[in-house]
C-alpha positions as a Python dict, from the first residue, in 0.01 Angstrom:
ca = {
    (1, 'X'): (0, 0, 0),
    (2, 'X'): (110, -116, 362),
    (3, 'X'): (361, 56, 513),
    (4, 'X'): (560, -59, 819),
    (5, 'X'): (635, 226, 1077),
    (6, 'X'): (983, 352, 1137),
    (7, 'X'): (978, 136, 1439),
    (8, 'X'): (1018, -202, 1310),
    (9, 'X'): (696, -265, 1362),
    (10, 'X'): (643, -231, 1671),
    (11, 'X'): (301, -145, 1858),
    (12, 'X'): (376, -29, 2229),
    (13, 'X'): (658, -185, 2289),
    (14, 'X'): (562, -533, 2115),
    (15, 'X'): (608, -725, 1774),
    (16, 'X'): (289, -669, 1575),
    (17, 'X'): (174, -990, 1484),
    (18, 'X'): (68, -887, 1125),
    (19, 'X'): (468, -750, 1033),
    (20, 'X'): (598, -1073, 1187),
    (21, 'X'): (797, -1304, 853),
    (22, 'X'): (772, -1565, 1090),
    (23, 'X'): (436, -1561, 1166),
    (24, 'X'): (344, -1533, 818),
    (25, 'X'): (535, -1830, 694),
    (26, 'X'): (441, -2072, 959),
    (27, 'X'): (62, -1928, 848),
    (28, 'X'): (69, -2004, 493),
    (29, 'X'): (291, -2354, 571),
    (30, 'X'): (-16, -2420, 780),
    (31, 'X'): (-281, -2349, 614),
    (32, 'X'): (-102, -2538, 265),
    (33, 'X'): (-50, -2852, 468),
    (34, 'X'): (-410, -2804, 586),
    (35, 'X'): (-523, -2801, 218),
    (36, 'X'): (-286, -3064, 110),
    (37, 'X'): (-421, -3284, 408),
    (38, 'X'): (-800, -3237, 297),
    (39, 'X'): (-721, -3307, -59),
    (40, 'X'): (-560, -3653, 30),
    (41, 'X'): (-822, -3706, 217),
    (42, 'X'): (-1073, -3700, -56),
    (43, 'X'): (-821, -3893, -312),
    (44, 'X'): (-820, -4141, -56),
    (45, 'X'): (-1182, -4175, -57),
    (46, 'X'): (-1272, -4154, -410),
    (47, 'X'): (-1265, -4461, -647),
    (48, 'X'): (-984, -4490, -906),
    (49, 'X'): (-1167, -4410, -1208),
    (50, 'X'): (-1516, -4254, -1302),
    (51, 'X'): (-1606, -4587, -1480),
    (52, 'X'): (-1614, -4816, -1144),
    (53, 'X'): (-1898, -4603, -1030),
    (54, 'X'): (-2114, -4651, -1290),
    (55, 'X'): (-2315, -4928, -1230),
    (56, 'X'): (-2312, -4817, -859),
    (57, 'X'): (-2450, -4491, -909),
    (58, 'X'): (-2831, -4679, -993),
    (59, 'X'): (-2738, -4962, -753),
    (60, 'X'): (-2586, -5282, -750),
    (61, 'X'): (-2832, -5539, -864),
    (62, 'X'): (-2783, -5891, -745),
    (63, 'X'): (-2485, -6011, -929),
    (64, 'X'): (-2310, -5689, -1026),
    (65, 'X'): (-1969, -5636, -895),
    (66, 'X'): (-1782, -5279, -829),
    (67, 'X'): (-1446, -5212, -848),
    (68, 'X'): (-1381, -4959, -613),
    (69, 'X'): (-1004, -4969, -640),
    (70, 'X'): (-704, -5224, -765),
    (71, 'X'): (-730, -5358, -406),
    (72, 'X'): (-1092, -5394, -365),
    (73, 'X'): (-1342, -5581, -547),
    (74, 'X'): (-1678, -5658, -379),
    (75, 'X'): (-1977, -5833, -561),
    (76, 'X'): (-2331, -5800, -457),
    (77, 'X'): (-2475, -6180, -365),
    (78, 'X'): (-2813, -6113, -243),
    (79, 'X'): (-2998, -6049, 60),
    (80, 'X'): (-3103, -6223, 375),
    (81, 'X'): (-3380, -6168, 645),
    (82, 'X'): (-3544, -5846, 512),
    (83, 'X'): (-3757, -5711, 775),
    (84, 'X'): (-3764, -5362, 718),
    (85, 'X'): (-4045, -5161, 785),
    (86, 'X'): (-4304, -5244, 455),
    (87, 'X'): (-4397, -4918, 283),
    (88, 'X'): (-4768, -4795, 390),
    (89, 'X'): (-4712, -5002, 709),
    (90, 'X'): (-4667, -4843, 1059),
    (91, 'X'): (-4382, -4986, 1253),
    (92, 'X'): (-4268, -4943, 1577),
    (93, 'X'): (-3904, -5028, 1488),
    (94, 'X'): (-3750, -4952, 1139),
    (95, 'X'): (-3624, -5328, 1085),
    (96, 'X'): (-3327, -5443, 961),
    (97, 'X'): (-3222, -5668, 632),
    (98, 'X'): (-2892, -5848, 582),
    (99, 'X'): (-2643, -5769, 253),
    (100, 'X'): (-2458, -6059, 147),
    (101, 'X'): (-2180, -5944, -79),
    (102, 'X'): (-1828, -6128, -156),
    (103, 'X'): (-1488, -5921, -103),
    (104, 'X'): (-1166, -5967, -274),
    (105, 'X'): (-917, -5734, -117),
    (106, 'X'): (-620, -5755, -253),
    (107, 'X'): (-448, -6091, -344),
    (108, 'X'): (-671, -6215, -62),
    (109, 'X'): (-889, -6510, -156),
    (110, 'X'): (-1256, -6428, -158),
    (111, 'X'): (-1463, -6386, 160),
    (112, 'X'): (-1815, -6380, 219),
    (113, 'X'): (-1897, -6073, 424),
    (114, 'X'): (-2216, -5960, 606),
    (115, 'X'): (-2366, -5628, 651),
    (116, 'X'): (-2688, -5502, 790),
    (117, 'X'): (-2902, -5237, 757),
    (118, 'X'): (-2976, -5150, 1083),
    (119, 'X'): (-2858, -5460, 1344),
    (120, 'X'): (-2496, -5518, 1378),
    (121, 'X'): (-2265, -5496, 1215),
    (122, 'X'): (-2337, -5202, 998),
    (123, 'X'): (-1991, -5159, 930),
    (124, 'X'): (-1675, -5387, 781),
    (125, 'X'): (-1403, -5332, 806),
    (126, 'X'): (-1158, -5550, 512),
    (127, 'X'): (-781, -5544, 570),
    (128, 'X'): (-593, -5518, 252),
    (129, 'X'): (-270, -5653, 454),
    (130, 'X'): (-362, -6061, 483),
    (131, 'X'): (-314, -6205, 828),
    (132, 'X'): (45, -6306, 930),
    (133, 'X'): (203, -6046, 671),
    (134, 'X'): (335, -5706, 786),
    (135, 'X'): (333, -5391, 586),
    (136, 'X'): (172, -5079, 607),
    (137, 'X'): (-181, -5140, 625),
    (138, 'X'): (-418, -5025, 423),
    (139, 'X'): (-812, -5109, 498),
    (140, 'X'): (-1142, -5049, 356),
    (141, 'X'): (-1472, -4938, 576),
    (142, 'X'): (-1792, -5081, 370),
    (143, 'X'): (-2119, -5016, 485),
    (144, 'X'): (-2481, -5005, 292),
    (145, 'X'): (-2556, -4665, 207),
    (146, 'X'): (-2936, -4738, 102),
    (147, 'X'): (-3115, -5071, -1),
    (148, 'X'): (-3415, -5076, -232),
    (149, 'X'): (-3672, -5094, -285),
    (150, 'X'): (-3860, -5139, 35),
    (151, 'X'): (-4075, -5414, 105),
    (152, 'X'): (-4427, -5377, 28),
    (153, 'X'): (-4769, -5519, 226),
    (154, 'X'): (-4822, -5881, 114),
    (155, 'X'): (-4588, -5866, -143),
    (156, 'X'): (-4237, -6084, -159),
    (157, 'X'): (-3965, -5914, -282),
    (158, 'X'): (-3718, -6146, -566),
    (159, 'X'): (-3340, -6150, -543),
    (160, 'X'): (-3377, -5938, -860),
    (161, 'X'): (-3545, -5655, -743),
    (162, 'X'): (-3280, -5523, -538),
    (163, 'X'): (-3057, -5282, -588),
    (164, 'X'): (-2772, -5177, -318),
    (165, 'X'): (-2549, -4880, -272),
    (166, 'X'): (-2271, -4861, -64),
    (167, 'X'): (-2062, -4608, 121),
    (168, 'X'): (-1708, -4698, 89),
    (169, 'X'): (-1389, -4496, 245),
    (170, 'X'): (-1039, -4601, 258),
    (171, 'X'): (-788, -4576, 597),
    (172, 'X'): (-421, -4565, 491),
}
């Protein structure tokens, strides 16, 4: 049991932080908005259901779409110019390859969009707000998260035997 001295409190002369109301309210408003903040920020990152990750949590193979939320569709279309670094090879650079894959944000018509590996740009960054409208926007940051499987000496790698992951967050 904590008792508070016949003083008020008081510690020489001075309001002891730790019998301060105020203090303690502005603490726990803090730390809830704190909490509140951190959980929005991981709604806004997470897809809208468990069953648009599915076929992302193996990879996207050519062809296969993900939904990530009712304002983003993107579908995997192949990839150009893969240079990586072959597996059992010794590279001086780690190469790069480039991810075709086809956005539809929003009631936006579809748009080819190009990502890399390593070269730029590793990032996109797809407006949900189309140009010449105003609202609030609302845009999604798409970048590969991994790319496989990695080349191999003397042997071509098909469309087909790609599968793509990507990292996908949300800015409101």
């Amino acid at each position: 049991m904590i008792q508070i001295p016949a003083n008020g409190g008081l510690i020489d002369g001075r309001q002891n932080p730790t019998h301060n109301p105020m203090k303690r309210r502005e603490l726990i408003k803090s730390l809830a908005l704190t909490v509140a903040g951190g959980g929005a920020y991981f709604l806004a990152n997470a897809p809208a259901s468990a069953e648009s990750l599915k076929p992302h949590e193996k990879g996207l193979a050519v062809g296969q779409s993900l939904r990530y939320d009712d304002g983003l569709k993107l579908t995997f279309v192949g990839v150009r110019n893969d240079n990586r670094c072959p597996m059992g090879a010794l590279c001086i650079a780690a190469g790069d390859a480039e991810v075709l894959l086809l956005a539809y944000v929003g009631r936006q018509p579809a748009k080819l969009i190009r990502v890399h590996t390593y070269n730029e740009p590793r990032v996109v960054v797809l407006s949900a707000v189309p140009p010449g409208m105003v609202g609030i926007p609302k845009s999604y940051s798409v970048r590969v998260g991994s790319l496989s499987p990695l080349p191999r000496i003397g042997k071509k790698l098909k469309q087909s035997d790609y599968r793509l992951v990507l990292d996908i967050s949300v800015a409101v």
